mmCIF file of C-alpha atoms in Angstrom:
data_model
loop_
_atom_site.group_PDB
_atom_site.id
_atom_site.type_symbol
_atom_site.label_atom_id
_atom_site.label_comp_id
_atom_site.label_asym_id
_atom_site.label_seq_id
_atom_site.Cartn_x
_atom_site.Cartn_y
_atom_site.Cartn_z
ATOM 1 C CA ALA I 927 16.729 40.450 46.960
ATOM 2 C CA GLY I 928 19.475 37.980 47.378
ATOM 3 C CA GLU I 929 19.473 34.348 48.551
ATOM 4 C CA VAL I 930 16.363 33.189 50.034
ATOM 5 C CA ALA I 931 16.361 29.780 52.117
ATOM 6 C CA PRO I 932 13.782 27.310 51.107
ATOM 7 C CA THR I 933 10.777 26.982 53.425
ATOM 8 C CA TYR I 934 9.653 23.390 52.401
ATOM 9 C CA ARG I 935 11.246 20.074 51.439
ATOM 10 C CA THR I 936 11.316 18.773 47.811
ATOM 11 C CA PRO I 937 8.522 16.236 47.388
ATOM 12 C CA SER I 938 9.569 12.829 45.904
ATOM 13 C CA TYR I 939 7.613 10.972 43.254
ATOM 14 C CA ARG I 940 6.206 8.805 46.146
ATOM 15 C CA ASP I 941 4.702 11.947 47.647
ATOM 16 C CA LEU I 942 3.212 13.149 44.327
ATOM 17 C CA TYR I 943 1.612 9.828 43.341
ATOM 18 C CA ARG I 944 0.784 8.656 47.006
ATOM 19 C CA GLY I 945 2.139 5.301 46.448
ATOM 20 C CA GLU I 946 -0.322 4.613 43.497
ATOM 21 C CA TRP I 947 2.370 4.335 40.932
ATOM 22 C CA GLU I 948 4.304 1.744 42.991
ATOM 23 C CA LYS I 949 1.106 -0.328 43.242
ATOM 24 C CA GLN I 950 0.582 -0.208 39.591
ATOM 25 C CA ILE I 951 4.079 -1.503 39.080
ATOM 26 C CA ALA I 952 3.657 -4.298 41.719
ATOM 27 C CA LYS I 953 0.615 -5.475 39.865
ATOM 28 C CA ALA I 954 2.530 -5.268 36.443
ATOM 29 C CA SER I 955 -0.084 -2.795 35.194
ATOM 30 C CA THR I 956 0.925 0.732 34.219
ATOM 31 C CA ASP I 957 -1.770 1.472 31.920
ATOM 32 C CA SER I 958 -3.859 3.684 34.309
ATOM 33 C CA LEU I 959 -3.262 5.927 37.212
ATOM 34 C CA TYR I 960 -6.067 6.919 39.564
ATOM 35 C CA GLY I 961 -8.428 5.513 37.194
ATOM 36 C CA ARG I 962 -7.267 7.511 34.113
ATOM 37 C CA THR I 963 -5.978 5.609 31.109
ATOM 38 C CA LEU I 964 -2.536 6.451 30.272
ATOM 39 C CA LEU I 965 -2.565 7.571 26.732
ATOM 40 C CA LYS I 966 0.115 7.255 24.104
ATOM 41 C CA PRO I 967 1.178 9.745 21.677
ATOM 42 C CA ALA I 968 -0.602 7.765 18.971
ATOM 43 C CA ASP I 969 -3.865 8.279 20.719
ATOM 44 C CA PHE I 970 -3.763 12.044 19.667
ATOM 45 C CA LYS I 971 -4.133 14.020 16.457
ATOM 46 C CA HIS I 972 -0.956 15.451 15.260
ATOM 47 C CA GLY I 973 -0.217 18.338 12.694
ATOM 48 C CA THR I 974 2.530 20.532 11.582
ATOM 49 C CA VAL I 975 2.449 23.977 10.069
ATOM 50 C CA THR I 976 5.419 25.986 8.681
ATOM 51 C CA THR I 977 6.026 29.698 9.339
ATOM 52 C CA LYS I 978 8.708 31.955 7.891
ATOM 53 C CA ASP I 979 11.118 33.643 10.349
ATOM 54 C CA PRO I 980 11.832 37.188 9.398
ATOM 55 C CA ARG I 981 15.465 36.373 9.064
ATOM 56 C CA GLY I 982 14.684 34.175 6.021
ATOM 57 C CA TYR I 983 14.313 30.613 6.954
ATOM 58 C CA ASP I 984 11.312 28.398 7.500
ATOM 59 C CA VAL I 985 10.316 26.963 10.897
ATOM 60 C CA LYS I 986 7.990 23.889 10.821
ATOM 61 C CA PHE I 987 6.050 23.575 14.115
ATOM 62 C CA HIS I 988 4.405 20.313 15.340
ATOM 63 C CA TYR I 989 1.240 20.440 17.249
ATOM 64 C CA VAL I 990 -1.570 18.102 18.488
ATOM 65 C CA ARG I 991 -5.144 19.364 17.844
ATOM 66 C CA GLU I 992 -8.266 17.984 19.351
ATOM 67 C CA GLY I 993 -11.806 19.156 19.766
ATOM 68 C CA LYS I 994 -14.141 21.722 18.457
ATOM 69 C CA GLY I 995 -15.106 25.197 19.651
ATOM 70 C CA GLU I 996 -13.034 28.298 20.273
ATOM 71 C CA PRO I 997 -9.375 27.943 19.901
ATOM 72 C CA LEU I 998 -7.324 27.308 23.030
ATOM 73 C CA PHE I 999 -3.500 27.291 22.539
ATOM 74 C CA LEU I 1000 -1.319 25.215 25.164
ATOM 75 C CA PHE I 1001 2.286 26.020 25.284
ATOM 76 C CA HIS I 1002 4.496 23.931 27.395
ATOM 77 C CA GLY I 1003 7.432 24.481 29.938
ATOM 78 C CA TRP I 1004 11.216 23.861 29.800
ATOM 79 C CA PRO I 1005 12.414 21.341 28.967
ATOM 80 C CA GLY I 1006 9.016 19.718 27.962
ATOM 81 C CA PHE I 1007 6.971 19.452 24.923
ATOM 82 C CA TRP I 1008 3.197 19.098 23.998
ATOM 83 C CA TRP I 1009 3.108 15.805 26.000
ATOM 84 C CA ASP I 1010 3.145 18.063 29.269
ATOM 85 C CA TYR I 1011 -0.692 18.406 28.655
ATOM 86 C CA TRP I 1012 -1.546 14.749 27.912
ATOM 87 C CA MET I 1013 -3.775 14.525 30.821
ATOM 88 C CA ASN I 1014 -5.687 17.840 29.937
ATOM 89 C CA ILE I 1015 -6.087 17.667 26.219
ATOM 90 C CA LYS I 1016 -9.081 15.235 25.932
ATOM 91 C CA GLU I 1017 -10.900 16.850 28.659
ATOM 92 C CA LEU I 1018 -10.426 20.408 27.151
ATOM 93 C CA ALA I 1019 -11.350 19.131 23.791
ATOM 94 C CA LYS I 1020 -14.880 18.672 24.891
ATOM 95 C CA HIS I 1021 -15.255 22.405 25.136
ATOM 96 C CA PHE I 1022 -12.439 23.860 22.996
ATOM 97 C CA ASP I 1023 -10.438 23.663 19.649
ATOM 98 C CA VAL I 1024 -7.250 22.621 21.682
ATOM 99 C CA ILE I 1025 -3.739 23.188 20.006
ATOM 100 C CA ALA I 1026 -0.721 21.890 21.980
ATOM 101 C CA VAL I 1027 2.397 23.274 20.399
ATOM 102 C CA ASP I 1028 5.955 22.098 20.484
ATOM 103 C CA MET I 1029 7.785 25.388 20.660
ATOM 104 C CA ARG I 1030 10.902 26.061 18.462
ATOM 105 C CA GLY I 1031 13.727 23.696 19.517
ATOM 106 C CA TYR I 1032 11.434 21.326 21.557
ATOM 107 C CA GLY I 1033 9.774 17.953 20.627
ATOM 108 C CA ASP I 1034 9.116 17.497 16.940
ATOM 109 C CA SER I 1035 9.305 20.947 15.939
ATOM 110 C CA ASP I 1036 12.282 22.312 13.842
ATOM 111 C CA LYS I 1037 15.507 23.276 15.648
ATOM 112 C CA PRO I 1038 16.871 25.971 13.474
ATOM 113 C CA GLY I 1039 20.469 25.864 13.014
ATOM 114 C CA TYR I 1040 20.827 22.286 14.135
ATOM 115 C CA ASN I 1041 23.969 20.534 12.920
ATOM 116 C CA LYS I 1042 23.567 16.838 13.065
ATOM 117 C CA ALA I 1043 27.216 16.145 12.604
ATOM 118 C CA THR I 1044 28.166 18.173 15.792
ATOM 119 C CA ASN I 1045 24.832 17.685 17.517
ATOM 120 C CA ARG I 1046 24.992 21.516 18.360
ATOM 121 C CA ILE I 1047 22.956 24.548 17.228
ATOM 122 C CA ASP I 1048 25.012 26.656 14.867
ATOM 123 C CA LEU I 1049 22.837 29.781 15.122
ATOM 124 C CA ASP I 1050 23.334 32.175 17.924
ATOM 125 C CA PRO I 1051 20.753 31.054 20.497
ATOM 126 C CA VAL I 1052 20.555 34.489 22.040
ATOM 127 C CA ASP I 1053 19.254 35.860 18.786
ATOM 128 C CA HIS I 1054 17.288 32.807 17.429
ATOM 129 C CA TYR I 1055 15.938 31.156 20.543
ATOM 130 C CA ASP I 1056 15.271 34.275 22.596
ATOM 131 C CA LEU I 1057 12.213 35.407 24.280
ATOM 132 C CA ASN I 1058 11.217 38.008 21.549
ATOM 133 C CA THR I 1059 11.598 35.308 18.926
ATOM 134 C CA THR I 1060 9.361 32.717 20.734
ATOM 135 C CA VAL I 1061 6.805 35.452 21.413
ATOM 136 C CA ASP I 1062 6.569 36.084 17.713
ATOM 137 C CA ASP I 1063 6.508 32.397 16.959
ATOM 138 C CA HIS I 1064 3.277 32.025 18.961
ATOM 139 C CA MET I 1065 1.740 34.855 16.693
ATOM 140 C CA ARG I 1066 2.960 33.240 13.532
ATOM 141 C CA VAL I 1067 1.772 29.651 14.397
ATOM 142 C CA ALA I 1068 -1.673 31.012 15.227
ATOM 143 C CA LYS I 1069 -1.785 32.955 11.975
ATOM 144 C CA ALA I 1070 -0.561 30.173 9.922
ATOM 145 C CA LEU I 1071 -3.631 28.135 11.242
ATOM 146 C CA GLY I 1072 -6.003 31.006 10.373
ATOM 147 C CA ILE I 1073 -6.565 31.896 13.954
ATOM 148 C CA GLU I 1074 -6.863 35.621 14.738
ATOM 149 C CA LYS I 1075 -7.960 35.420 18.402
ATOM 150 C CA ALA I 1076 -7.655 32.612 21.050
ATOM 151 C CA TYR I 1077 -7.488 31.642 24.574
ATOM 152 C CA TRP I 1078 -3.810 31.057 25.535
ATOM 153 C CA CYS I 1079 -2.265 28.873 28.340
ATOM 154 C CA GLY I 1080 1.464 29.037 29.165
ATOM 155 C CA HIS I 1081 3.212 26.724 31.669
ATOM 156 C CA ASP I 1082 6.603 27.501 33.202
ATOM 157 C CA TRP I 1083 8.858 28.995 30.472
ATOM 158 C CA ALA I 1084 5.728 29.551 28.366
ATOM 159 C CA SER I 1085 4.110 31.432 31.164
ATOM 160 C CA LEU I 1086 7.003 33.904 30.755
ATOM 161 C CA THR I 1087 6.561 34.126 26.933
ATOM 162 C CA MET I 1088 2.809 34.631 27.403
ATOM 163 C CA HIS I 1089 3.460 37.659 29.784
ATOM 164 C CA LYS I 1090 5.060 39.412 26.715
ATOM 165 C CA PHE I 1091 2.754 37.899 24.250
ATOM 166 C CA VAL I 1092 -0.384 39.567 25.731
ATOM 167 C CA ARG I 1093 1.361 42.984 25.794
ATOM 168 C CA ARG I 1094 2.588 42.743 22.235
ATOM 169 C CA TYR I 1095 -0.443 41.176 20.577
ATOM 170 C CA PRO I 1096 -3.449 41.927 22.920
ATOM 171 C CA GLU I 1097 -5.820 41.781 19.863
ATOM 172 C CA MET I 1098 -5.194 38.100 19.601
ATOM 173 C CA VAL I 1099 -5.996 37.258 23.250
ATOM 174 C CA LYS I 1100 -9.405 36.240 24.490
ATOM 175 C CA LYS I 1101 -8.124 35.144 27.846
ATOM 176 C CA LEU I 1102 -4.886 34.095 29.359
ATOM 177 C CA ILE I 1103 -4.025 31.077 31.755
ATOM 178 C CA LEU I 1104 -0.572 31.172 33.454
ATOM 179 C CA ALA I 1105 0.298 27.731 34.950
ATOM 180 C CA ASN I 1106 3.355 27.511 37.449
ATOM 181 C CA PRO I 1107 4.449 30.900 36.316
ATOM 182 C CA PHE I 1108 7.940 32.253 36.336
ATOM 183 C CA LEU I 1109 7.532 35.867 37.383
ATOM 184 C CA PRO I 1110 9.924 38.720 36.755
ATOM 185 C CA GLY I 1111 12.336 38.869 39.769
ATOM 186 C CA ALA I 1112 11.910 35.144 40.711
ATOM 187 C CA GLU I 1113 15.403 34.275 39.782
ATOM 188 C CA ALA I 1114 16.509 35.943 42.953
ATOM 189 C CA ARG I 1115 14.949 32.899 44.749
ATOM 190 C CA TYR I 1116 14.834 30.007 42.232
ATOM 191 C CA LEU I 1117 18.420 30.469 40.831
ATOM 192 C CA SER I 1118 20.016 31.185 43.985
ATOM 193 C CA PRO I 1119 22.414 28.727 45.601
ATOM 194 C CA ALA I 1120 20.131 28.291 48.721
ATOM 195 C CA PHE I 1121 17.419 26.892 46.517
ATOM 196 C CA HIS I 1122 19.648 24.502 44.640
ATOM 197 C CA GLY I 1123 18.293 21.549 46.531
ATOM 198 C CA HIS I 1124 15.038 22.119 44.749
ATOM 199 C CA SER I 1125 16.184 23.329 41.265
ATOM 200 C CA TYR I 1126 19.391 20.995 40.935
ATOM 201 C CA TYR I 1127 17.458 18.992 38.011
ATOM 202 C CA ALA I 1128 17.803 21.980 35.654
ATOM 203 C CA SER I 1129 21.516 21.503 35.507
ATOM 204 C CA PHE I 1130 21.029 18.241 33.787
ATOM 205 C CA HIS I 1131 19.467 20.041 30.742
ATOM 206 C CA SER I 1132 22.383 22.482 30.406
ATOM 207 C CA THR I 1133 24.479 22.481 27.192
#
């Protein structure tokens, strides 16, 4: 417990792309990366489904759905949206019925309690955007789409919601994938001052 000093340096975008992105920009061509075509949101099939929050209001969820086969739900991290999976959806759709969902408050899904005049959420976020609410949202979205059992994938924040989802609704889970999981107790490292050099970007998303 307590602060843990980072043991590696923060990679730059130059590290991650190994210079390829810069080469594309230099050639005035940014429509591909490593031979993969950079898709646009319009290249995917979009849909919405409306669920009923037990506190009496509707929540409309946006999703991208591609492919055929057994259903596979993809849930994004914070502060992302379905686009987090743009490189994976088409490939996975060759084998699965892929459903990449914008969670409550993200992307094109509803933001319950949003006040346009103040650009703020009027509902108490602790009660209406909490872990339990998000977990039950996953269940309600699946059932609203007529799906009783599926493969589930959660990245980052959604990996945490998936931890709880599989315990609460095991009958709905065929298999689970956790990507870049945020595990219980991780805050001792990742939210510590010593780790701020790696996690400082999160401060820009605070409200």
